[in-house]
Tab-separated table of C-alpha atoms in Angstrom:
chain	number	residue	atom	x	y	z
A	1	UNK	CA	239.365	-55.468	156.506
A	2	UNK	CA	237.521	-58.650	157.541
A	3	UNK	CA	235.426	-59.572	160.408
A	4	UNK	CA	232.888	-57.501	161.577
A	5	UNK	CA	231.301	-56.986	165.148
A	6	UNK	CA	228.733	-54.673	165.537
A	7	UNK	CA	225.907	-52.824	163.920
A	8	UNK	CA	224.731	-49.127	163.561
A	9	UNK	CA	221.869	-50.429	165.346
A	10	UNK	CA	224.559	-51.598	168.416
A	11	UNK	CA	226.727	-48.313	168.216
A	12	UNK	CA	225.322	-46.069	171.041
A	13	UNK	CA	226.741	-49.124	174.059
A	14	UNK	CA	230.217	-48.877	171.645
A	15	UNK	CA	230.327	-45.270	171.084
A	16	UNK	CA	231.118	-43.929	174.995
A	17	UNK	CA	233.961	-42.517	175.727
A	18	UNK	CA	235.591	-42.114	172.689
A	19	UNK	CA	238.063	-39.186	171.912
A	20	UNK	CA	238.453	-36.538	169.827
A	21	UNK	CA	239.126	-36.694	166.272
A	22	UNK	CA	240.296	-33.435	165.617
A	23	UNK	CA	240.748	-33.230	161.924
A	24	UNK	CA	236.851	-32.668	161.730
A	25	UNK	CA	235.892	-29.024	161.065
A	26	UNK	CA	234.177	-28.513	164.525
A	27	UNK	CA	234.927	-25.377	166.853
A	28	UNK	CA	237.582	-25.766	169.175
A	29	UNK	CA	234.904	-26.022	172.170
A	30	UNK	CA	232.713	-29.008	171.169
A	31	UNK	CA	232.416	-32.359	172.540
A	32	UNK	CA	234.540	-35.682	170.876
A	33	UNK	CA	233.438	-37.395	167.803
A	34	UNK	CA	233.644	-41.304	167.549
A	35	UNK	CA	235.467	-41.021	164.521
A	36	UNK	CA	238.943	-39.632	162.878
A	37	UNK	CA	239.389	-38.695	159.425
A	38	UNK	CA	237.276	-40.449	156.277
A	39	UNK	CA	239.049	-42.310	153.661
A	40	UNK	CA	237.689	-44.510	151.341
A	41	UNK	CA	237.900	-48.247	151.450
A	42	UNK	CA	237.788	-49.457	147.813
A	43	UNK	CA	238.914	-46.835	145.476
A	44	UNK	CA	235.920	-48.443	142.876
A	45	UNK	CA	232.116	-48.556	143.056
A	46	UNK	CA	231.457	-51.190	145.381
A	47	UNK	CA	227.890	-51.940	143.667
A	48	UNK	CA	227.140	-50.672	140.021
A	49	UNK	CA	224.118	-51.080	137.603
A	50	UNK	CA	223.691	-54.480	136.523
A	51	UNK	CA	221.562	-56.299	133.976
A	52	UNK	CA	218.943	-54.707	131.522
A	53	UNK	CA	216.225	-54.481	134.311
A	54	UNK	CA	215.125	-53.306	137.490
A	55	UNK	CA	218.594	-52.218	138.380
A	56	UNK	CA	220.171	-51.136	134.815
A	57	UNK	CA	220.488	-47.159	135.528
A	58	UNK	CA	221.476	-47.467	139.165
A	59	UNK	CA	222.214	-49.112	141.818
A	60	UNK	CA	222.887	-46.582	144.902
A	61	UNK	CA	221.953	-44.640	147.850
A	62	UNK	CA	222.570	-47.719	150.643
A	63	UNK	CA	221.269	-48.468	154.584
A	64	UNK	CA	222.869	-50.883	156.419
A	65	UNK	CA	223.113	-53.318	159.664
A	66	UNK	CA	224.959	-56.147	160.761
A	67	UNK	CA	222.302	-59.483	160.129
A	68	UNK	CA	223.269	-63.185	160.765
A	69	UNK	CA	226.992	-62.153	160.998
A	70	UNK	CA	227.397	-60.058	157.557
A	71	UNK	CA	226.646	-56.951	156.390
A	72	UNK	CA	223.128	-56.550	155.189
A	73	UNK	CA	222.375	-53.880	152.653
A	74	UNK	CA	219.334	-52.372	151.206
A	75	UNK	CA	219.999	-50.449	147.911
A	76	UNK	CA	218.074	-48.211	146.083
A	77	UNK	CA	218.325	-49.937	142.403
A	78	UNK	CA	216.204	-47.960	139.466
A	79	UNK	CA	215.889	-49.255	136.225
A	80	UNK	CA	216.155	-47.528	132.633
A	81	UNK	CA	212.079	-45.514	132.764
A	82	UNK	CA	213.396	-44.116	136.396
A	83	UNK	CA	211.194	-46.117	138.839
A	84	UNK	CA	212.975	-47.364	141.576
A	85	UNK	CA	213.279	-50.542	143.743
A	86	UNK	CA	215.207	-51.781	146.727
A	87	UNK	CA	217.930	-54.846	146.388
A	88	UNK	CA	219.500	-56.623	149.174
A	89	UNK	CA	223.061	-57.514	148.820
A	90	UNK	CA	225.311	-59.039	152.100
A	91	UNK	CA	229.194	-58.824	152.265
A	92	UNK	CA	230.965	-61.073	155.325
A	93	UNK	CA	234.338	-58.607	154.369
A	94	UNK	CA	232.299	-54.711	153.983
A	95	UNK	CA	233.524	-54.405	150.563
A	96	UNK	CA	232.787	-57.518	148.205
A	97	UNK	CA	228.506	-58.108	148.089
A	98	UNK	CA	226.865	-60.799	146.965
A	99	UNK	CA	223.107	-59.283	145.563
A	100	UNK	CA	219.761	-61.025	145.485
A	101	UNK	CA	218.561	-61.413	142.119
A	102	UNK	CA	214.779	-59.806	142.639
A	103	UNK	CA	214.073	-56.612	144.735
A	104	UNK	CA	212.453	-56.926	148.346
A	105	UNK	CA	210.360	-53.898	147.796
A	106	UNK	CA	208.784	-52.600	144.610
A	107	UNK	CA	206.207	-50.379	144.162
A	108	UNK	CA	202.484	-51.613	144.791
A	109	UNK	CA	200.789	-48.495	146.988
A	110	UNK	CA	199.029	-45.295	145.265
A	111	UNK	CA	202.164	-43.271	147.212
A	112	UNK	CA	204.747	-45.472	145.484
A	113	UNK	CA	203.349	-46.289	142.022
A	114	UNK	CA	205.275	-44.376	139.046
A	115	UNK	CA	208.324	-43.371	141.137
A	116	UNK	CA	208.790	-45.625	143.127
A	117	UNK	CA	210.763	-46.808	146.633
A	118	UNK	CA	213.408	-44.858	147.652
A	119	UNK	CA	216.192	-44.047	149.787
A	120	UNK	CA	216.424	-46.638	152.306
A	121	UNK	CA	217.504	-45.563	156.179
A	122	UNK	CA	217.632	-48.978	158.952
A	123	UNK	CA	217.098	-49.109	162.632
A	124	UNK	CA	216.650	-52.134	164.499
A	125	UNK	CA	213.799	-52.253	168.105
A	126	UNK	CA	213.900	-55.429	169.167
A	127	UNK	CA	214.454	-57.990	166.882
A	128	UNK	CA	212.252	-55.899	164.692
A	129	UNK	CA	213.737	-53.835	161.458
A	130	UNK	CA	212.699	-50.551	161.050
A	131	UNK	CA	212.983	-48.855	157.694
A	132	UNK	CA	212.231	-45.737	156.548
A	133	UNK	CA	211.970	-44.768	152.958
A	134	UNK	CA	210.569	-42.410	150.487
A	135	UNK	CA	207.410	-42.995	148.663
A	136	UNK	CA	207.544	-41.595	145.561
A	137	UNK	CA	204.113	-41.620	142.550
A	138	UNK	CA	205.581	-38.849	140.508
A	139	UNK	CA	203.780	-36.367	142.418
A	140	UNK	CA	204.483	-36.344	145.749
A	141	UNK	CA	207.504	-37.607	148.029
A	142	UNK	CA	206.313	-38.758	151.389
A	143	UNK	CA	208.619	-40.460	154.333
A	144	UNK	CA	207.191	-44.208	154.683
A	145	UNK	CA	207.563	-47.395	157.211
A	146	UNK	CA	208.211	-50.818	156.501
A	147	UNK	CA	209.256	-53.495	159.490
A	148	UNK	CA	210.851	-56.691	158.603
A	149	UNK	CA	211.908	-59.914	160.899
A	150	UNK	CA	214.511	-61.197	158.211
A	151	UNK	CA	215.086	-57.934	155.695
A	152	UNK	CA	213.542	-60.025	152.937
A	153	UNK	CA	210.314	-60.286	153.478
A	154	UNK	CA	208.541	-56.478	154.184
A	155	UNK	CA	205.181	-54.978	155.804
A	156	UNK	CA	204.409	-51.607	155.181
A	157	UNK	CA	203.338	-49.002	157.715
A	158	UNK	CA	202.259	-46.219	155.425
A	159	UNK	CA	203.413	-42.449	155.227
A	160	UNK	CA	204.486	-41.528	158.681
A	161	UNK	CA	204.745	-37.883	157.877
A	162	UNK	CA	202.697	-36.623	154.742
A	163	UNK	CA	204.035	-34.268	152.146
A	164	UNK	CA	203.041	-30.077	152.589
A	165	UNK	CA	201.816	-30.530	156.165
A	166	UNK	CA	203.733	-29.455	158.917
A	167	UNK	CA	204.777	-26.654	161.315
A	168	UNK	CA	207.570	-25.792	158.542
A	169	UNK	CA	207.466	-27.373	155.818
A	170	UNK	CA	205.897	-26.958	152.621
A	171	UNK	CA	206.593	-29.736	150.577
A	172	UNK	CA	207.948	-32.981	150.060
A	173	UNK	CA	209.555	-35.255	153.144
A	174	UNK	CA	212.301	-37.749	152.840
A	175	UNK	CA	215.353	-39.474	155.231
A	176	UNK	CA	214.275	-40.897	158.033
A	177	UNK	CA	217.276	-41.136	160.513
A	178	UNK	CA	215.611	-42.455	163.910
A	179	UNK	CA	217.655	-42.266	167.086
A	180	UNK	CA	218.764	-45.886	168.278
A	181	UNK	CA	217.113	-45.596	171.622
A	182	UNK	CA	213.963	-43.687	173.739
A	183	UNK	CA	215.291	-40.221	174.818
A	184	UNK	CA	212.828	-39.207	177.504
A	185	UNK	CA	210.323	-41.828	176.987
A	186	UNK	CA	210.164	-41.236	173.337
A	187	UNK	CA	211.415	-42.140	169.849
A	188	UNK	CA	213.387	-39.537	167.902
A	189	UNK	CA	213.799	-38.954	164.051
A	190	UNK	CA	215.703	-36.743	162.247
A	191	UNK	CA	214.066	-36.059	158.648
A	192	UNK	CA	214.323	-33.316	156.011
A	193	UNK	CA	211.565	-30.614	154.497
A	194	UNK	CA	211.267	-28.204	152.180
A	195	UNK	CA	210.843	-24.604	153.662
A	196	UNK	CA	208.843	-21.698	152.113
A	197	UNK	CA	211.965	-20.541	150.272
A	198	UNK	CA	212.422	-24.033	148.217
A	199	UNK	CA	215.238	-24.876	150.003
A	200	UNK	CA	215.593	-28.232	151.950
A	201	UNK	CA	216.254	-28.319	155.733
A	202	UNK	CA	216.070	-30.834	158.485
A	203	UNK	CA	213.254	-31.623	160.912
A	204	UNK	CA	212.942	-33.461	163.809
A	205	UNK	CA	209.468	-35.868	165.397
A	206	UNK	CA	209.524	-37.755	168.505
A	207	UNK	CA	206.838	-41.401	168.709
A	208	UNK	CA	205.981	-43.319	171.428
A	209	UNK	CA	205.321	-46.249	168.736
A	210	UNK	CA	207.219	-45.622	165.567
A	211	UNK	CA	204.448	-45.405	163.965
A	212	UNK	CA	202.997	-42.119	164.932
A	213	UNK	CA	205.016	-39.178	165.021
A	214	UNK	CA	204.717	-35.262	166.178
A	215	UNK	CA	207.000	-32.424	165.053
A	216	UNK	CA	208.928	-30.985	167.623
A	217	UNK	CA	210.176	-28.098	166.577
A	218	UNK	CA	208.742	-24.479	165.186
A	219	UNK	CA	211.113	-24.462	162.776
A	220	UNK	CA	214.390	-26.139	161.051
A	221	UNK	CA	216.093	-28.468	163.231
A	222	UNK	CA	218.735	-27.824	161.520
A	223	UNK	CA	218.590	-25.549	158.961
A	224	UNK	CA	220.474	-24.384	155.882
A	225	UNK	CA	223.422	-21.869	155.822
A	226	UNK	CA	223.637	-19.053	153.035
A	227	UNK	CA	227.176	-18.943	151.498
A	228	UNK	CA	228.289	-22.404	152.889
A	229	UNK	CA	228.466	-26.128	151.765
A	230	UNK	CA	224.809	-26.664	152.700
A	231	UNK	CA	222.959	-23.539	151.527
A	232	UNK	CA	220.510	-25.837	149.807
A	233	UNK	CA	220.179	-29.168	151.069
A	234	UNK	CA	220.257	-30.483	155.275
A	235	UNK	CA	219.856	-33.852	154.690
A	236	UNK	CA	219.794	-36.669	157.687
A	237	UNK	CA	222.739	-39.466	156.690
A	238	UNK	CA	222.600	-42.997	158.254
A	239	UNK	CA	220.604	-43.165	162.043
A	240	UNK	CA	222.372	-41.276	164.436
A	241	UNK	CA	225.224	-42.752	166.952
A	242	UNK	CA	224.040	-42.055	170.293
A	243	UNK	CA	226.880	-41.671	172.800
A	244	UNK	CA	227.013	-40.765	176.850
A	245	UNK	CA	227.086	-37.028	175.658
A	246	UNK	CA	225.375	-36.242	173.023
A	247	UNK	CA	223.709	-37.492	169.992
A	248	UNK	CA	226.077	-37.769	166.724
A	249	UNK	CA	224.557	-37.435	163.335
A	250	UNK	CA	226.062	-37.326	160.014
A	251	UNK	CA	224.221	-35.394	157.636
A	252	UNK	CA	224.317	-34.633	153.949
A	253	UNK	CA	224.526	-30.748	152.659
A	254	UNK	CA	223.995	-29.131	149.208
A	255	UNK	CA	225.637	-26.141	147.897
A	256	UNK	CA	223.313	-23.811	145.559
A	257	UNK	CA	225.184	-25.713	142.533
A	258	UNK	CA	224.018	-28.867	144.342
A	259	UNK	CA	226.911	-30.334	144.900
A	260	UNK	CA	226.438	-32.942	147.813
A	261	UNK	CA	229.248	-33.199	150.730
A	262	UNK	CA	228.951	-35.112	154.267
A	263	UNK	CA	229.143	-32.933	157.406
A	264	UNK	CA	228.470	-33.950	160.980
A	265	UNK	CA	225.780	-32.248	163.776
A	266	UNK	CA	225.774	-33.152	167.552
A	267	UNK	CA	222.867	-32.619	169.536
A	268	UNK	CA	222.506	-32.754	173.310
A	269	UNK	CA	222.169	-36.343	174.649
A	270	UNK	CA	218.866	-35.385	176.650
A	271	UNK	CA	217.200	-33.066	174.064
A	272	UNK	CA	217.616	-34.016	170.574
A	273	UNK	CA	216.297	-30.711	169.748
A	274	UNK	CA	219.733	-28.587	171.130
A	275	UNK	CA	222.296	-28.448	168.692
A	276	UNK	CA	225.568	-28.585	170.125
A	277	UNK	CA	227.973	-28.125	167.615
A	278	UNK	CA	227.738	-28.898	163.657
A	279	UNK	CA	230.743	-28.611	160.856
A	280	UNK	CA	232.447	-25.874	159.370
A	281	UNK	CA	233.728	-27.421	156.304
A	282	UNK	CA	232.378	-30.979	155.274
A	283	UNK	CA	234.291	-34.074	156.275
A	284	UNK	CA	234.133	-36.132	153.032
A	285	UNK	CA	233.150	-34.434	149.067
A	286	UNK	CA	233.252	-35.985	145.627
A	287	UNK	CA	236.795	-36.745	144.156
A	288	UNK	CA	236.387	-39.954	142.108
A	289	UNK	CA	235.314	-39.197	138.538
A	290	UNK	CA	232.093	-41.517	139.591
A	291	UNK	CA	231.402	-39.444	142.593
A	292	UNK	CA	231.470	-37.030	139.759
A	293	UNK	CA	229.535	-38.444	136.429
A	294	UNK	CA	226.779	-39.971	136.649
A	295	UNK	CA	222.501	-40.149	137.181
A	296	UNK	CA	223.259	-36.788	139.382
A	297	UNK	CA	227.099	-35.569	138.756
A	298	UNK	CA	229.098	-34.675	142.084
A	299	UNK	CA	227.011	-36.463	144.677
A	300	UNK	CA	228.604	-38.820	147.380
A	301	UNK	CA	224.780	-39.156	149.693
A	302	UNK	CA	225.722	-41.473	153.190
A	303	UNK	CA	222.993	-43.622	154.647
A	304	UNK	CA	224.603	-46.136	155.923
A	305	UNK	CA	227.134	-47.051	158.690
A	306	UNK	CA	228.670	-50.152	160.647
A	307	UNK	CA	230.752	-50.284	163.153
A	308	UNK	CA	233.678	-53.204	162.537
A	309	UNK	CA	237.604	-54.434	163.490
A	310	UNK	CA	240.498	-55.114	160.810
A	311	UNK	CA	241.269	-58.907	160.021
A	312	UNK	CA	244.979	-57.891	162.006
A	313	UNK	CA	243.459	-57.198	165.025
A	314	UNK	CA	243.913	-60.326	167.107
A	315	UNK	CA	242.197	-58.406	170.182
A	316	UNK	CA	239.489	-58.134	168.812
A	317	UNK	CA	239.173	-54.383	169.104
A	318	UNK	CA	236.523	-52.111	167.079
A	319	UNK	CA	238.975	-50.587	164.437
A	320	UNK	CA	236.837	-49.027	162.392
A	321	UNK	CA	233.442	-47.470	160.880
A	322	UNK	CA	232.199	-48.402	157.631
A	323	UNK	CA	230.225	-45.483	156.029
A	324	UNK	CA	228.499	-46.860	152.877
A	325	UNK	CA	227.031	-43.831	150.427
A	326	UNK	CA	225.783	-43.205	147.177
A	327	UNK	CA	227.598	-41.993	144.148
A	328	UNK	CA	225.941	-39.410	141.512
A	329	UNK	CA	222.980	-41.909	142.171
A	330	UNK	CA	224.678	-44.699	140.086
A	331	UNK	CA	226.954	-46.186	142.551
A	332	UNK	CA	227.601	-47.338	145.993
A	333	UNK	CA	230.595	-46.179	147.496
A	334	UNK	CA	232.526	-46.995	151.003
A	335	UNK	CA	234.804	-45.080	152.822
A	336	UNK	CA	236.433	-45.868	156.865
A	337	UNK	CA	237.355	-44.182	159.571
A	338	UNK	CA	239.549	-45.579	162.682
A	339	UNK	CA	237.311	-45.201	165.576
A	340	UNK	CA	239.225	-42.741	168.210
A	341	UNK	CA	239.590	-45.592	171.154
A	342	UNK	CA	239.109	-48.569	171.296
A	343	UNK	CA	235.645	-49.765	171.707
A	344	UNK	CA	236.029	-52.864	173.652
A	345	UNK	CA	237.206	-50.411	176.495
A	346	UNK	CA	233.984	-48.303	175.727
A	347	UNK	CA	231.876	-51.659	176.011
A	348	UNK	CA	233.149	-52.623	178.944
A	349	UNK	CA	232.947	-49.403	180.614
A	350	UNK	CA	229.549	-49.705	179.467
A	351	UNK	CA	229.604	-52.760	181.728
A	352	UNK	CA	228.037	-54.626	178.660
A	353	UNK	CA	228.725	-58.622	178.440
A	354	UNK	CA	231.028	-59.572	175.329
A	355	UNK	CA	230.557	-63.145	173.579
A	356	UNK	CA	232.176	-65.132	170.809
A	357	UNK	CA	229.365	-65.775	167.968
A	358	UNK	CA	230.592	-68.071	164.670
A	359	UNK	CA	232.722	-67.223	162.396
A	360	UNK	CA	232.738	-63.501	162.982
A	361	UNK	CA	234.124	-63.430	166.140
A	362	UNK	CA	233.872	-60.856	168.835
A	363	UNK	CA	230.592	-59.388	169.075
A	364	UNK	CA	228.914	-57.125	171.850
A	365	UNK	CA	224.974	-57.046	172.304
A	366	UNK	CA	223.431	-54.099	171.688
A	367	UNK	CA	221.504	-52.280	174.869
A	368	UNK	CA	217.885	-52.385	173.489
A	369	UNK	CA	215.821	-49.230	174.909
């Protein structure tokens, strides 16, 4: 698979009227998914520890956009005493990355020192990268802010949503995942908590900056399901792909053994609080024996996504996604899946202007909010 053509950030114009891809565990009744089945890409670790330093234990848990043409990456990368950094690595193919050799964000803040910075999520407003992250001192987790113009260089926002406060939850918050356009005036973001029985669930906050943000739900979001895949752990994946009819987000679950599996929740287009329809059964699990052994055995942890065509496409048609996840928080992993129609039809049904840019070839402009 070669050139690419869009971002996650440019996926809501791409993402109308796609069709159903049936082979997801969804009741018969819900709406169409973007995608069809997962598979993975490279049958290896796409990114692996490296070196004796900052990134000797781990390199893992990615976010992702399309920048200057490639595939940017941030990485969570944590060296041999467990703090962690992020890395930037960029791939013009989605599979082979070349990394920078210094992180482009270490710890330096009282709610990073000792742990660390974690878990990287990206959205783009703009021009302007937004990425979310976990803040991490050895006592407390908190969700945190960064911008960026060029994903090198970073300015930190703070905590946006501060560990034990809340209308639900009780402990620490993580994940990020903020909806790639206003929804009745407002930004959305999908996030997880811990609730009063340990267990972690998702929340959801609305901004009118980004920067500021206000629960807006009672409880759960989406919350955890005795018995099932995710009886432990709701977990937002990469930023959600917003469609004409509803709001798509892939999401991470936990059994109570903790293994980690992918699922997928839709949530009404006009009120990111409704949940329309959410897996039975999870869409992609650990298999590879290093989805299996390592930091964290049987983990595969999705945060990021890209939408992008095969190098046989001559039509220039959106083939594929590119989901990019974490491996038993040593590894990056990739898996695909073919898109469900073609999404040059969706773009120009979108009535969106399509443009020849450099070596990558076909790429459609995003419709900023």
């Amino acid at each position: 698979m070669q050139s690419l053509i869009n971002s996650a950030g440019r996926i809501k114009a791409l993402a109308l009227l796609l069709t159903l891809a049936a082979s997801l565990a969804f009741p018969a009744q819900t709406h169409d998914l973007p995608f069809g089945p997962w598979t993975r890409a490279s049958n290896e670790p796409i990114l692996s520890p490296k070196g004796t330093t900052w990134e000797s234990a781990g390199s893992f848990n990615p976010a992702t956009v399309i920048h200057n043409g490639k595939i940017a990456m941030l990485y969570r990368a944590q060296d041999a005493s467990g703090t962690s950094r992020l890395g930037y690595a960029e791939s013009s193919d989605g599979i082979h990355f070349t990394r920078r050799p210094e992180p482009v964000l270490s710890p330096e803040t009282d709610y990073e020192k000792g742990g660390g910075v974690e878990d990287p999520r990206l959205q783009e407003f703009g021009h302007i990268y937004y990425h979310t992250y976990t803040g991490y001192n050895k006592k407390d987790a908190q969700l945190c802010l960064a911008t960026s113009l060029d994903l090198i260089h970073w300015e930190r926002k703070g905590v946006i949503l501060p560990a034990y406060k809340g209308n639900w939850n009780k402990g620490w918050t993580k994940s990020g995942a903020i909806v790639p356009e206003k929804i009745d005036g407002k930004y959305w973001m999908y996030w997880l908590g811990t609730a009063a029985d340990k267990t972690d669930q998702m929340g959801l906050s609305y901004s009118t900056d980004l920067i500021h943000w206000t629960e807006a739900t009672e409880t759960p979001v989406l919350p955890r399901r005795p018995g099932m895949f995710d009886s432990r752990v709701v977990e937002p994946g990469p930023p959600p792909i917003l469609t004409d009819w509803g709001i798509v987000l892939i999401y991470n679950g936990a059994d109570d053994n903790l293994v980690y599996r992918t699922a997928v929740a839709v949530f009404d287009r006009r009120d990111p609080r409704k949940l329309i329809s959410r897996s039975d059964a999870p869409i992609f699990a650990p298999e590879k024996k290093w989805e299996k052994a390592g930091q964290v055995p049987n983990v595969v942890f999705v945060e990021g996504m890209v939408a992008t065509r095969s190098a046989e496409d001559v039509a220039g048609r959106w083939d594929y996604f590119l989901f990019y996840y974490g491996a038993a928080d040593k590894y990056v992993g990739v898996a695909e899946a073919r898109v469900t129609r073609p999404l040059t039809d969706a773009a120009h049904a979108a009535g969106k202007d399509c443009r020849t840019s450099g070596p990558d070839g076909f790429i459609c402009p995003w419709r900023r909010p």
